[in-house]
mmCIF file of C-alpha atoms in Angstrom:
data_model
loop_
_atom_site.group_PDB
_atom_site.id
_atom_site.type_symbol
_atom_site.label_atom_id
_atom_site.label_comp_id
_atom_site.label_asym_id
_atom_site.label_seq_id
_atom_site.Cartn_x
_atom_site.Cartn_y
_atom_site.Cartn_z
ATOM 1 C CA GLU A 1 12.578 -8.281 -10.246
ATOM 2 C CA TYR A 2 10.834 -8.819 -6.905
ATOM 3 C CA ARG A 3 7.466 -8.331 -8.613
ATOM 4 C CA GLU A 4 8.140 -11.628 -10.396
ATOM 5 C CA LEU A 5 10.119 -13.444 -7.700
ATOM 6 C CA PHE A 6 7.697 -12.953 -4.815
ATOM 7 C CA PRO A 7 4.573 -14.378 -6.539
ATOM 8 C CA THR A 8 6.708 -17.212 -7.928
ATOM 9 C CA MET A 9 7.949 -18.054 -4.433
ATOM 10 C CA ILE A 10 4.384 -18.152 -3.098
ATOM 11 C CA GLU A 11 3.217 -20.482 -5.869
ATOM 12 C CA SER A 12 6.266 -22.721 -5.450
ATOM 13 C CA TRP A 13 5.581 -23.100 -1.713
ATOM 14 C CA ARG A 14 1.963 -23.906 -2.489
ATOM 15 C CA THR A 15 3.049 -26.523 -5.007
ATOM 16 C CA VAL A 16 5.322 -28.234 -2.495
ATOM 17 C CA TRP A 17 2.604 -28.069 0.184
ATOM 18 C CA SER A 18 0.106 -29.691 -2.187
ATOM 19 C CA GLU A 19 2.558 -32.382 -3.242
ATOM 20 C CA ARG A 20 3.266 -33.327 0.370
ATOM 21 C CA ARG A 21 -0.457 -33.356 1.200
ATOM 22 C CA GLY A 22 -1.330 -35.341 -1.926
ATOM 23 C CA GLU A 23 -4.013 -32.857 -2.956
ATOM 24 C CA THR A 24 -4.155 -29.409 -4.553
ATOM 25 C CA ILE A 25 -4.374 -26.771 -1.842
ATOM 26 C CA LYS A 26 -4.133 -23.008 -2.299
ATOM 27 C CA LEU A 27 -2.257 -22.463 0.941
ATOM 28 C CA PRO A 28 -3.283 -19.048 2.354
ATOM 29 C CA PHE A 29 -0.270 -16.762 2.403
ATOM 30 C CA TYR A 30 0.074 -13.665 4.597
ATOM 31 C CA PHE A 31 2.945 -11.202 4.558
ATOM 32 C CA VAL A 32 4.046 -7.920 6.086
ATOM 33 C CA GLN A 33 4.619 -4.868 3.918
ATOM 34 C CA LEU A 34 7.906 -3.135 4.685
ATOM 35 C CA PRO A 35 7.631 -0.510 7.446
ATOM 36 C CA ASN A 36 9.248 2.911 7.577
ATOM 37 C CA TYR A 37 13.049 2.943 7.806
ATOM 38 C CA ARG A 38 15.973 5.376 7.444
ATOM 39 C CA GLN A 39 15.764 9.158 7.526
ATOM 40 C CA ARG A 40 12.761 11.060 6.219
ATOM 41 C CA LYS A 41 13.357 13.073 3.028
ATOM 42 C CA ALA A 42 12.115 16.611 2.488
ATOM 43 C CA LYS A 43 11.655 16.237 -1.289
ATOM 44 C CA PRO A 44 10.201 13.502 -3.506
ATOM 45 C CA THR A 45 12.816 10.922 -4.381
ATOM 46 C CA GLU A 46 13.174 7.412 -5.681
ATOM 47 C CA SER A 47 13.255 4.699 -3.034
ATOM 48 C CA SER A 48 14.173 1.029 -3.239
ATOM 49 C CA TRP A 49 12.042 0.410 -0.139
ATOM 50 C CA ALA A 50 9.041 2.041 -1.796
ATOM 51 C CA ASP A 51 9.649 -0.078 -4.896
ATOM 52 C CA LEU A 52 9.606 -3.227 -2.803
ATOM 53 C CA ARG A 53 6.464 -2.161 -0.954
ATOM 54 C CA GLU A 54 4.821 -1.673 -4.342
ATOM 55 C CA ALA A 55 5.876 -5.164 -5.424
ATOM 56 C CA GLN A 56 4.213 -6.490 -2.268
ATOM 57 C CA ARG A 57 1.020 -4.507 -2.925
ATOM 58 C CA LEU A 58 0.848 -5.768 -6.509
ATOM 59 C CA THR A 59 1.295 -9.335 -5.289
ATOM 60 C CA LEU A 60 -1.708 -8.869 -3.013
ATOM 61 C CA ASP A 61 -3.766 -7.775 -6.030
ATOM 62 C CA ARG A 62 -2.498 -10.453 -8.403
ATOM 63 C CA VAL A 63 -2.149 -13.613 -6.317
ATOM 64 C CA PRO A 64 -5.363 -15.050 -4.843
ATOM 65 C CA GLN A 65 -5.699 -16.054 -1.196
ATOM 66 C CA THR A 66 -3.018 -13.694 0.030
ATOM 67 C CA GLY A 67 -3.161 -11.017 2.699
ATOM 68 C CA MET A 68 -0.890 -8.086 3.528
ATOM 69 C CA ALA A 69 -0.428 -6.347 6.857
ATOM 70 C CA VAL A 70 0.390 -2.676 6.264
ATOM 71 C CA THR A 71 2.943 -1.526 8.847
ATOM 72 C CA ILE A 72 4.136 1.762 7.372
ATOM 73 C CA GLU A 73 4.084 3.517 10.766
ATOM 74 C CA LEU A 74 5.463 0.678 12.936
ATOM 75 C CA GLY A 75 9.122 0.753 11.901
ATOM 76 C CA ASP A 76 12.214 2.257 13.491
ATOM 77 C CA PRO A 77 14.216 4.732 11.365
ATOM 78 C CA ALA A 78 17.429 3.503 13.012
ATOM 79 C CA ASP A 79 16.753 -0.253 13.060
ATOM 80 C CA ILE A 80 16.003 -2.439 10.052
ATOM 81 C CA HIS A 81 14.453 -4.982 12.452
ATOM 82 C CA PRO A 82 12.146 -2.916 14.692
ATOM 83 C CA THR A 83 11.324 -4.377 18.085
ATOM 84 C CA ASN A 84 7.666 -3.288 18.187
ATOM 85 C CA GLN A 85 6.336 -6.584 16.827
ATOM 86 C CA LEU A 86 3.091 -7.048 18.768
ATOM 87 C CA PRO A 87 0.904 -4.828 16.515
ATOM 88 C CA VAL A 88 2.428 -6.506 13.451
ATOM 89 C CA GLY A 89 1.305 -9.901 14.721
ATOM 90 C CA GLU A 90 -2.109 -8.516 15.664
ATOM 91 C CA ARG A 91 -2.671 -7.186 12.138
ATOM 92 C CA LEU A 92 -1.737 -10.524 10.607
ATOM 93 C CA ALA A 93 -4.025 -12.277 13.084
ATOM 94 C CA ARG A 94 -6.944 -10.006 12.195
ATOM 95 C CA LEU A 95 -6.530 -10.984 8.531
ATOM 96 C CA ALA A 96 -6.385 -14.708 9.243
ATOM 97 C CA LEU A 97 -9.345 -14.547 11.646
ATOM 98 C CA ALA A 98 -11.487 -12.610 9.157
ATOM 99 C CA GLU A 99 -10.584 -14.823 6.198
ATOM 100 C CA HIS A 100 -10.800 -18.251 7.811
ATOM 101 C CA TYR A 101 -12.464 -18.158 11.217
ATOM 102 C CA GLY A 102 -15.411 -15.761 10.960
ATOM 103 C CA GLY A 103 -13.602 -12.862 12.589
ATOM 104 C CA ASP A 104 -14.517 -9.180 12.334
ATOM 105 C CA ALA A 105 -13.734 -8.127 8.753
ATOM 106 C CA SER A 106 -14.252 -4.433 9.574
ATOM 107 C CA ARG A 107 -11.073 -4.501 11.685
ATOM 108 C CA ALA A 108 -8.932 -6.595 9.357
ATOM 109 C CA TYR A 109 -8.248 -4.742 6.125
ATOM 110 C CA ALA A 110 -6.171 -1.629 5.467
ATOM 111 C CA PRO A 111 -7.290 0.983 2.914
ATOM 112 C CA ARG A 112 -6.127 0.229 -0.639
ATOM 113 C CA PRO A 113 -6.451 2.287 -3.832
ATOM 114 C CA ALA A 114 -9.239 1.029 -6.078
ATOM 115 C CA THR A 115 -9.555 3.678 -8.816
ATOM 116 C CA THR A 116 -7.544 6.723 -9.845
ATOM 117 C CA MET A 117 -9.106 9.230 -12.180
ATOM 118 C CA LEU A 118 -8.834 12.805 -13.411
ATOM 119 C CA ASP A 119 -11.971 14.831 -12.665
ATOM 120 C CA SER A 120 -13.516 17.713 -14.606
ATOM 121 C CA ASP A 121 -11.548 20.274 -12.565
ATOM 122 C CA GLY A 122 -8.200 18.674 -13.399
ATOM 123 C CA ASN A 123 -7.822 17.140 -9.936
ATOM 124 C CA VAL A 124 -6.781 13.543 -9.382
ATOM 125 C CA ARG A 125 -9.279 11.545 -7.368
ATOM 126 C CA VAL A 126 -8.258 8.313 -5.687
ATOM 127 C CA ARG A 127 -10.956 6.052 -4.322
ATOM 128 C CA PHE A 128 -9.953 3.608 -1.607
ATOM 129 C CA THR A 129 -11.485 0.327 -0.527
ATOM 130 C CA ASN A 130 -11.664 -0.643 3.163
ATOM 131 C CA ALA A 131 -11.960 3.075 3.818
ATOM 132 C CA THR A 132 -14.837 3.471 6.282
ATOM 133 C CA ASP A 133 -14.397 6.796 8.128
ATOM 134 C CA LEU A 134 -11.184 7.529 6.236
ATOM 135 C CA ALA A 135 -9.293 10.194 8.159
ATOM 136 C CA THR A 136 -5.873 11.467 9.162
ATOM 137 C CA PRO A 137 -4.475 10.270 12.503
ATOM 138 C CA THR A 138 -4.587 13.850 13.829
ATOM 139 C CA GLY A 139 -8.020 14.692 12.422
ATOM 140 C CA ASP A 140 -6.447 17.330 10.152
ATOM 141 C CA ALA A 141 -8.258 17.858 6.841
ATOM 142 C CA ARG A 142 -4.935 18.122 5.022
ATOM 143 C CA VAL A 143 -3.479 14.826 3.818
ATOM 144 C CA VAL A 144 0.298 14.674 3.400
ATOM 145 C CA GLY A 145 2.367 12.201 1.411
ATOM 146 C CA PHE A 146 0.770 12.440 -2.042
ATOM 147 C CA GLU A 147 2.844 13.199 -5.135
ATOM 148 C CA LEU A 148 1.860 13.955 -8.729
ATOM 149 C CA ALA A 149 3.814 13.819 -11.984
ATOM 150 C CA GLY A 150 3.217 14.240 -15.680
ATOM 151 C CA ASP A 151 4.437 11.842 -18.346
ATOM 152 C CA ASP A 152 8.007 12.914 -17.527
ATOM 153 C CA ARG A 153 7.653 11.277 -14.066
ATOM 154 C CA ALA A 154 9.105 14.363 -12.355
ATOM 155 C CA PHE A 155 7.187 14.021 -9.092
ATOM 156 C CA VAL A 156 6.282 16.911 -6.813
ATOM 157 C CA TYR A 157 4.465 16.942 -3.494
ATOM 158 C CA ALA A 158 0.787 17.728 -3.977
ATOM 159 C CA GLU A 159 -2.077 19.131 -1.957
ATOM 160 C CA ALA A 160 -4.571 16.481 -0.919
ATOM 161 C CA ALA A 161 -7.786 16.358 1.056
ATOM 162 C CA ILE A 162 -10.386 13.748 1.898
ATOM 163 C CA SER A 163 -13.361 14.608 -0.300
ATOM 164 C CA GLY A 164 -15.879 11.893 0.447
ATOM 165 C CA ASP A 165 -16.372 8.405 1.782
ATOM 166 C CA GLY A 166 -13.174 6.715 0.666
ATOM 167 C CA ASP A 167 -12.160 9.479 -1.786
ATOM 168 C CA VAL A 168 -9.101 11.724 -1.731
ATOM 169 C CA ARG A 169 -8.701 14.734 -4.050
ATOM 170 C CA ILE A 170 -5.112 15.576 -5.095
ATOM 171 C CA THR A 171 -3.957 18.659 -6.978
ATOM 172 C CA SER A 172 -0.791 20.586 -7.814
ATOM 173 C CA PRO A 173 -0.444 23.954 -9.574
ATOM 174 C CA THR A 174 2.801 22.807 -11.196
ATOM 175 C CA ILE A 175 1.424 19.605 -12.760
ATOM 176 C CA LYS A 176 -1.023 20.687 -15.450
ATOM 177 C CA ILE A 177 -1.850 17.210 -16.783
ATOM 178 C CA PRO A 178 -1.250 14.581 -14.074
ATOM 179 C CA ALA A 179 -0.221 11.181 -15.391
ATOM 180 C CA TYR A 180 0.973 9.481 -12.194
ATOM 181 C CA VAL A 181 0.067 9.638 -8.532
ATOM 182 C CA ARG A 182 2.069 8.308 -5.598
ATOM 183 C CA TYR A 183 1.346 7.964 -1.907
ATOM 184 C CA LEU A 184 4.050 7.628 0.803
ATOM 185 C CA TRP A 185 6.763 6.962 -1.775
ATOM 186 C CA GLN A 186 9.928 7.118 0.307
ATOM 187 C CA ASP A 187 11.880 5.037 2.812
ATOM 188 C CA ASN A 188 10.361 6.699 5.869
ATOM 189 C CA PRO A 189 7.179 8.564 4.937
ATOM 190 C CA PRO A 190 4.726 10.252 7.312
ATOM 191 C CA PRO A 191 1.579 8.069 7.242
ATOM 192 C CA SER A 192 -1.496 10.223 6.911
ATOM 193 C CA LEU A 193 -4.563 8.093 6.140
ATOM 194 C CA VAL A 194 -6.253 5.566 8.420
ATOM 195 C CA ASN A 195 -9.654 3.883 8.430
ATOM 196 C CA ALA A 196 -12.099 3.374 11.283
ATOM 197 C CA ALA A 197 -10.079 0.378 12.498
ATOM 198 C CA GLY A 198 -6.958 2.548 12.785
ATOM 199 C CA LEU A 199 -5.212 0.721 9.944
ATOM 200 C CA PRO A 200 -3.012 2.851 7.681
ATOM 201 C CA ALA A 201 -3.487 3.046 3.920
ATOM 202 C CA THR A 202 -0.926 1.207 1.835
ATOM 203 C CA PRO A 203 1.663 3.197 -0.120
ATOM 204 C CA PHE A 204 1.276 2.969 -3.893
ATOM 205 C CA GLU A 205 2.074 4.348 -7.325
ATOM 206 C CA LEU A 206 -0.626 4.373 -10.030
ATOM 207 C CA ARG A 207 -1.208 5.706 -13.492
ATOM 208 C CA VAL A 208 -3.935 8.369 -13.565
ATOM 209 C CA GLU A 209 -6.854 7.284 -15.725
ATOM 210 C CA PRO A 210 -8.386 9.900 -18.046
ATOM 211 C CA MET A 211 -11.650 11.552 -17.105
ATOM 212 C CA ALA A 212 -14.706 9.458 -17.933
ATOM 213 C CA GLU A 213 -16.762 10.932 -20.786
#
């Protein structure tokens, strides 16, 4: 429902803004993706917070002149309104400065999934944009937080590793033909990918595209 309501709200605000100004203006719209909250789960599970984060990510892709600050590691598991707001404001400011005032674009954008494909070895490969020097916060080669599922959507945690500039390779011995891939799909996931600017990759769920012939 939010996947429809949120873009509609943005367009309705833009309409009112344009009417009051007497000219058509695509008012730039920036928003904050939900941070981590509640207790961390040991097994893959459905999450209303993850669903809403995905609705926000899809809005970023579908509605022009929008920007999203990813804050997956800035929340408080015990407080729905975390008090650490300064970095949230800084990330929004970086976006606005880069988009409208000639600011440093290399420090503004969080990694986002661009393509998801099955390779010849049966691994899922996700390529990210805004992924210069993609790494884990600890420098560990292992990337946590990825899940795979077949057509039955029974997700399991998967092994993942950074395999190139902006690429992550994901595999699971229990999922023979991956159909879906998720990243950080829970209320309070452990963020595990950041770019050179220190910005965390957005959580997501995507269908796995078949291997290119």
